[in-house]
PDB file of C-alpha atoms in Angstrom:
ATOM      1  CA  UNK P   1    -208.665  27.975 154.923  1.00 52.00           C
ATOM      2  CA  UNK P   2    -206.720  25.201 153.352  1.00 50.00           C
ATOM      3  CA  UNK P   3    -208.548  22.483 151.896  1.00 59.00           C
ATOM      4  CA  UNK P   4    -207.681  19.057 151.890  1.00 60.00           C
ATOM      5  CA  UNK P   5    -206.494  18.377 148.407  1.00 66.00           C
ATOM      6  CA  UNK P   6    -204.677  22.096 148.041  1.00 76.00           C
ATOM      7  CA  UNK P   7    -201.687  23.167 147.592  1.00 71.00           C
ATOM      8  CA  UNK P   8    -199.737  25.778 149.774  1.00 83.00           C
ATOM      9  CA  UNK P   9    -198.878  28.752 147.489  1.00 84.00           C
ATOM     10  CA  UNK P  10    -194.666  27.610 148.435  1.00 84.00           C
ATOM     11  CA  UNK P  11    -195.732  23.614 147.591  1.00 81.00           C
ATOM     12  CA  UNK P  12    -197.434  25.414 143.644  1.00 84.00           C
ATOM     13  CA  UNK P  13    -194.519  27.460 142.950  1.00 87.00           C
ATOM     14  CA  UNK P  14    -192.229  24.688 143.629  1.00 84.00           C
ATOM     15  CA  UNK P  15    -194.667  21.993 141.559  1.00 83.00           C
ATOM     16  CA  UNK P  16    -195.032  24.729 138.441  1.00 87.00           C
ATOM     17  CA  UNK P  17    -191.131  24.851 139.134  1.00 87.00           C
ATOM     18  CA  UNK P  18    -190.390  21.152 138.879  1.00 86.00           C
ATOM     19  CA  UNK P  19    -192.614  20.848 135.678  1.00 86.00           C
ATOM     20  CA  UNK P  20    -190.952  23.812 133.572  1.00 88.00           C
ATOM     21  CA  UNK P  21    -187.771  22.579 134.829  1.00 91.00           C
ATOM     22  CA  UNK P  22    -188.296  18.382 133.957  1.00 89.00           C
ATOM     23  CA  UNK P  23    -190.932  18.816 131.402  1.00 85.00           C
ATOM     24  CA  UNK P  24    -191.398  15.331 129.608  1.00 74.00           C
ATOM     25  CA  UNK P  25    -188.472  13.524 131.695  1.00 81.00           C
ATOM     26  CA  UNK P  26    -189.764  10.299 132.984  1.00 82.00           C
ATOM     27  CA  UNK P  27    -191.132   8.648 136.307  1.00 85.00           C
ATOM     28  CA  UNK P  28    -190.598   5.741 137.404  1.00 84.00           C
ATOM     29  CA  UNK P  29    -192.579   3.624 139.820  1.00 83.00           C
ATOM     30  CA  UNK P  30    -190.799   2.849 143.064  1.00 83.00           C
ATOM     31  CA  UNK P  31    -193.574   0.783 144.561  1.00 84.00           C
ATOM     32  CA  UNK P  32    -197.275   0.692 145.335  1.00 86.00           C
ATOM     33  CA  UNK P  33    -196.917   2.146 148.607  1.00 87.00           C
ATOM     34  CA  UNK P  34    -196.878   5.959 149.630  1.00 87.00           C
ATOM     35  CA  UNK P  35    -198.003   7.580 145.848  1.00 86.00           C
ATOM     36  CA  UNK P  36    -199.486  10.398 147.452  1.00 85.00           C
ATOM     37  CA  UNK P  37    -195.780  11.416 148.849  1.00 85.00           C
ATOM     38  CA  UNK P  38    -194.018  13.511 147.228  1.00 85.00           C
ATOM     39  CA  UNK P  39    -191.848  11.898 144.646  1.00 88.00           C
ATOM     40  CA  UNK P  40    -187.964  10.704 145.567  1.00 91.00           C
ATOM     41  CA  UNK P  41    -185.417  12.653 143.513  1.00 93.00           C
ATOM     42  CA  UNK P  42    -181.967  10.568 142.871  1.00 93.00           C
ATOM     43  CA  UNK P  43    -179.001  11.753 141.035  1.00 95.00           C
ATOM     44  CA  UNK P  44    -175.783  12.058 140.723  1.00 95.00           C
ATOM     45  CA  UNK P  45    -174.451  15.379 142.115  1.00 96.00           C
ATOM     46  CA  UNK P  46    -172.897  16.685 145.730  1.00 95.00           C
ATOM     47  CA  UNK P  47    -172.946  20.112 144.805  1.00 95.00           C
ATOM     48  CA  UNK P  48    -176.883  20.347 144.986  1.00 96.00           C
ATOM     49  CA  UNK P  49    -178.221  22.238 148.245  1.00 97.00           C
ATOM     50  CA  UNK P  50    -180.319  19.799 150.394  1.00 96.00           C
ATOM     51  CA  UNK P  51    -178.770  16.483 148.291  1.00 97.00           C
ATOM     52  CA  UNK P  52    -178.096  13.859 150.442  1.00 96.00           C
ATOM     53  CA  UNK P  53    -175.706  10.906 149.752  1.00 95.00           C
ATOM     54  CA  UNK P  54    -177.928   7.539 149.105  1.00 90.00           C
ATOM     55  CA  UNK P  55    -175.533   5.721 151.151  1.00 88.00           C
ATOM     56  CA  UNK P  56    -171.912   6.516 152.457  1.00 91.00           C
ATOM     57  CA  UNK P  57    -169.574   6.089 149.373  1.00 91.00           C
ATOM     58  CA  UNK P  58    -171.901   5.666 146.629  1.00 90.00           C
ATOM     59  CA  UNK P  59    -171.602   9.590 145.265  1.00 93.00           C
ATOM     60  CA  UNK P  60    -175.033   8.755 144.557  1.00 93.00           C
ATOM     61  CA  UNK P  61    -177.638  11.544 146.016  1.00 96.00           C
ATOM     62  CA  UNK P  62    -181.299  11.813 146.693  1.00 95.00           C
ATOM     63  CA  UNK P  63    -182.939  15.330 147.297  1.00 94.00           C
ATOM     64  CA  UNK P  64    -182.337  18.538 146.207  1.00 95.00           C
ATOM     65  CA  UNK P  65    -185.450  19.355 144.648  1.00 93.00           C
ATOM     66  CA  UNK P  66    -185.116  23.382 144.519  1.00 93.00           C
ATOM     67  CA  UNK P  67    -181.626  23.227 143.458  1.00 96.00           C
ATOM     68  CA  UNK P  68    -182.294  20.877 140.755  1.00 95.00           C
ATOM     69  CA  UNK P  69    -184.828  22.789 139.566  1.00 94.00           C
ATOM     70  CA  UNK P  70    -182.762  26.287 139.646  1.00 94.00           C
ATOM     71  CA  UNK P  71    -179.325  24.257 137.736  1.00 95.00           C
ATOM     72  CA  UNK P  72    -181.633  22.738 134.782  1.00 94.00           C
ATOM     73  CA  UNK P  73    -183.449  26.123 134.400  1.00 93.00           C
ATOM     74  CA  UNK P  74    -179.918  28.011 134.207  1.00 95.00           C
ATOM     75  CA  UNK P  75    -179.107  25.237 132.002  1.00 94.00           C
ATOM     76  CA  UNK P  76    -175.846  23.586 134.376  1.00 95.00           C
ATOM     77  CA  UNK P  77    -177.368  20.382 134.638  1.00 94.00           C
ATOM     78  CA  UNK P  78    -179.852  18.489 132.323  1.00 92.00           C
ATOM     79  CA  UNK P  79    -183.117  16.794 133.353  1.00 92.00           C
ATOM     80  CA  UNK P  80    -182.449  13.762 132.188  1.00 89.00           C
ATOM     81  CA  UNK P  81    -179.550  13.529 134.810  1.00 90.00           C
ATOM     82  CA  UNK P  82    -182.200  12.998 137.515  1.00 93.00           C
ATOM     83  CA  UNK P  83    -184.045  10.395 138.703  1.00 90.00           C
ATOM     84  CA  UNK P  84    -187.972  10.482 139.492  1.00 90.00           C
ATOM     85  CA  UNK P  85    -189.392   7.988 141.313  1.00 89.00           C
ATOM     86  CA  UNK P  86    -192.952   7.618 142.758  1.00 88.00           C
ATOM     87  CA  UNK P  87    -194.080   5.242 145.219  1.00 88.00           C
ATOM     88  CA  UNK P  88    -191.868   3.009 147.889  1.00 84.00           C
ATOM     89  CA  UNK P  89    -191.953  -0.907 148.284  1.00 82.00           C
ATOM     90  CA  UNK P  90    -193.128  -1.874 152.012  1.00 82.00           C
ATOM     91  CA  UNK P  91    -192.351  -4.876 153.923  1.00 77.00           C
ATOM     92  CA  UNK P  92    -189.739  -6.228 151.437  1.00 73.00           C
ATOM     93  CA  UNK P  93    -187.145  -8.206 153.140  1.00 72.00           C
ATOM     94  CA  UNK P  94    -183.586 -10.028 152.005  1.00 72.00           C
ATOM     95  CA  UNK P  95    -184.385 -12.998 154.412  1.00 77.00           C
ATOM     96  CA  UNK P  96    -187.410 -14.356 152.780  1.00 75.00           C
ATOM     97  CA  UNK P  97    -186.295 -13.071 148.929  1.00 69.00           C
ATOM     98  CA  UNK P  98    -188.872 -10.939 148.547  1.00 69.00           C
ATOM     99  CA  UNK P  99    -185.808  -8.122 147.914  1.00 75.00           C
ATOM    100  CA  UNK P 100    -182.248  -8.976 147.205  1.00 76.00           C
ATOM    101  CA  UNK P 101    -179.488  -6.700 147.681  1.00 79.00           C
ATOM    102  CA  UNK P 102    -177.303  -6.369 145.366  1.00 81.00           C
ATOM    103  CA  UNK P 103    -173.846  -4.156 144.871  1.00 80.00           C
ATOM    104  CA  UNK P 104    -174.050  -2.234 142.146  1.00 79.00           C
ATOM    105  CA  UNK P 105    -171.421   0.719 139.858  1.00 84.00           C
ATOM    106  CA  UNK P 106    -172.496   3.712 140.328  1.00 86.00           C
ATOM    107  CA  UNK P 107    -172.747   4.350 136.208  1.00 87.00           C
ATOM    108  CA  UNK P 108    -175.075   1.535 136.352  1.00 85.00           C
ATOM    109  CA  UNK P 109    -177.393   2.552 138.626  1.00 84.00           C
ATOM    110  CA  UNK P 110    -177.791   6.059 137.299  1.00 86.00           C
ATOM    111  CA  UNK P 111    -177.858   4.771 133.637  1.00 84.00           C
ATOM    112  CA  UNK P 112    -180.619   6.696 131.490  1.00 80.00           C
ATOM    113  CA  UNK P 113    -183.566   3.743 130.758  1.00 77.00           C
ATOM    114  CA  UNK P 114    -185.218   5.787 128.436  1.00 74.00           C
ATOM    115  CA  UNK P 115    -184.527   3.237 125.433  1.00 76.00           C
ATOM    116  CA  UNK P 116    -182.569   0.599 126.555  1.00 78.00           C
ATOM    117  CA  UNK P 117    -182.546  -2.506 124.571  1.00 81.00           C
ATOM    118  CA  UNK P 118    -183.926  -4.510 127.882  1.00 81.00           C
ATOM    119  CA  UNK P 119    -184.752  -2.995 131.100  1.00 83.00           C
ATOM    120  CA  UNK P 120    -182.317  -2.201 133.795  1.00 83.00           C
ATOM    121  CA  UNK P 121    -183.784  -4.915 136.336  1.00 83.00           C
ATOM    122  CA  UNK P 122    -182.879  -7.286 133.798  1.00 87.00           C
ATOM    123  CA  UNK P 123    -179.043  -5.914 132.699  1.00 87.00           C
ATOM    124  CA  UNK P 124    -178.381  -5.595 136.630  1.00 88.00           C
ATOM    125  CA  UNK P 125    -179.794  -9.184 136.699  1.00 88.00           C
ATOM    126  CA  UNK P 126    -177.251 -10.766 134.092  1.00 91.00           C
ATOM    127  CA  UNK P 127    -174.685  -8.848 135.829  1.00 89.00           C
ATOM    128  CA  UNK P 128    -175.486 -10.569 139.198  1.00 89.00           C
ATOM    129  CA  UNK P 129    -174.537 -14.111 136.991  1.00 92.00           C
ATOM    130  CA  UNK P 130    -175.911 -17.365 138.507  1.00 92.00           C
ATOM    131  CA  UNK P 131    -179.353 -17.559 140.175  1.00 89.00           C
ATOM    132  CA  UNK P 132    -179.766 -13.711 138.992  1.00 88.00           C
ATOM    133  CA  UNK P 133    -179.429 -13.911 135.715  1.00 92.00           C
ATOM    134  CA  UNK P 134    -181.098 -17.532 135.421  1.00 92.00           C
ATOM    135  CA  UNK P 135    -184.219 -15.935 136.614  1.00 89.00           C
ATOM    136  CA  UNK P 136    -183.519 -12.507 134.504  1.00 89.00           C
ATOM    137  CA  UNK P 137    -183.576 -14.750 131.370  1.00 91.00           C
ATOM    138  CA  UNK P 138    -186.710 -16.623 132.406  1.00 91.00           C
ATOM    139  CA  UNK P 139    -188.186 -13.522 132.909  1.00 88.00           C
ATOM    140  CA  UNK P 140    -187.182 -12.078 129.783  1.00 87.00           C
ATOM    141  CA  UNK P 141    -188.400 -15.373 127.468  1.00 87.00           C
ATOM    142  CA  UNK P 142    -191.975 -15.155 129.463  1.00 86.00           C
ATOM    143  CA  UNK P 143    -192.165 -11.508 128.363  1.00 80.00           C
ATOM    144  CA  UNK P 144    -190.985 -12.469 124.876  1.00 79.00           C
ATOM    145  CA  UNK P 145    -193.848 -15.542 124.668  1.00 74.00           C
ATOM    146  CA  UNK P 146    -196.440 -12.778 125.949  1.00 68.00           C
ATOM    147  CA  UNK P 147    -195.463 -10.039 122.912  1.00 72.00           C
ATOM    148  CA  UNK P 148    -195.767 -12.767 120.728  1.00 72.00           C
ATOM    149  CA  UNK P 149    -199.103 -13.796 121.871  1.00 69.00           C
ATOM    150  CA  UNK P 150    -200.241  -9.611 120.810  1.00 65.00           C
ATOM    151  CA  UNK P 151    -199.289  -9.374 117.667  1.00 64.00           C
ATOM    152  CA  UNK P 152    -200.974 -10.692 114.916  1.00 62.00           C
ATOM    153  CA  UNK P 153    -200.031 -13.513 112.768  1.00 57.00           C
ATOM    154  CA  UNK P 154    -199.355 -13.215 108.671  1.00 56.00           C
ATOM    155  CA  UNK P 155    -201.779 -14.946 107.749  1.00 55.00           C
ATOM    156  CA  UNK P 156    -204.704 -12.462 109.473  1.00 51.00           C
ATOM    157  CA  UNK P 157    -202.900  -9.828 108.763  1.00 51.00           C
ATOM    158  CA  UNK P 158    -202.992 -10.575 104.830  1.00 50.00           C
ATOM    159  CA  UNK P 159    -207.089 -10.947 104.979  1.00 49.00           C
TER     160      UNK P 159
END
């Protein structure tokens, strides 16, 4: 008998799978909603079994999970190709701003953020110009004025 926190012997293989396959690659959080669902894979390949185009026209895919798994491990595709993402945002809508839609290039949105100079949000921000990127750079300087506030200053650090 199954308990309520265990996984089927298919859903372990598949898990063990997925970790010797992405190792170290990152997550990132989609939202506070739904973390105990499994995680949303996005990428940018067709050929994956059981990938399924984002949106028509995009060539940008979600899904795939077994397939991925199989290419990294024969060493066609690399993990850091994919996408993790944990979590979903609820109840966001364009009509009262709590989400705006935005168009966005394909190389853009499947950009590696492992070490980017500034995070994506903020570089798909700029590239919105006007209101966007007023509010990206307000953003930004708050964040700035916060680091600051961390890190010593030279005179404690000389005592």
């Amino acid at each position: 008998e199954k308990k309520k926190n265990e996984l089927h012997p298919k859903e372990q293989m598949l898990l063990q799978g997925c970790l010797a396959a992405f190792g170290e690659a990152a997550v990132y959080f989609g939202g506070p909603h739904d973390l105990n669902n499994p995680g949303l894979l996005v990428h940018g390949f067709s050929d994956l079994m059981g990938a399924e185009e984002i949106a028509p026209g995009t060539r940008i895919y979600k899904g795939g999970v077994e397939a991925a798994i199989d290419a990294i491990r024969a060493g066609r595709k690399h993990p850091l190709d994919f996408r993790w993402f944990l979590g979903r945002h609820k109840d966001l809508s364009t009509q009262d701003f709590s989400w705006v839609s935005v168009a966005c290039a394909r190389p853009v949105a499947l950009k590696q953020c492992l070490g980017l100079p500034k995070p994506l949000w903020h570089e798909v921000m700029e590239l919105c110009g006007g209101e966007h990127a007023e509010l990206s750079s307000v953003e930004l300087r708050k964040r700035k004025e916060y680091e600051d506030e961390d890190e010593p200053d030279e005179d404690s650090r000389s005592e």
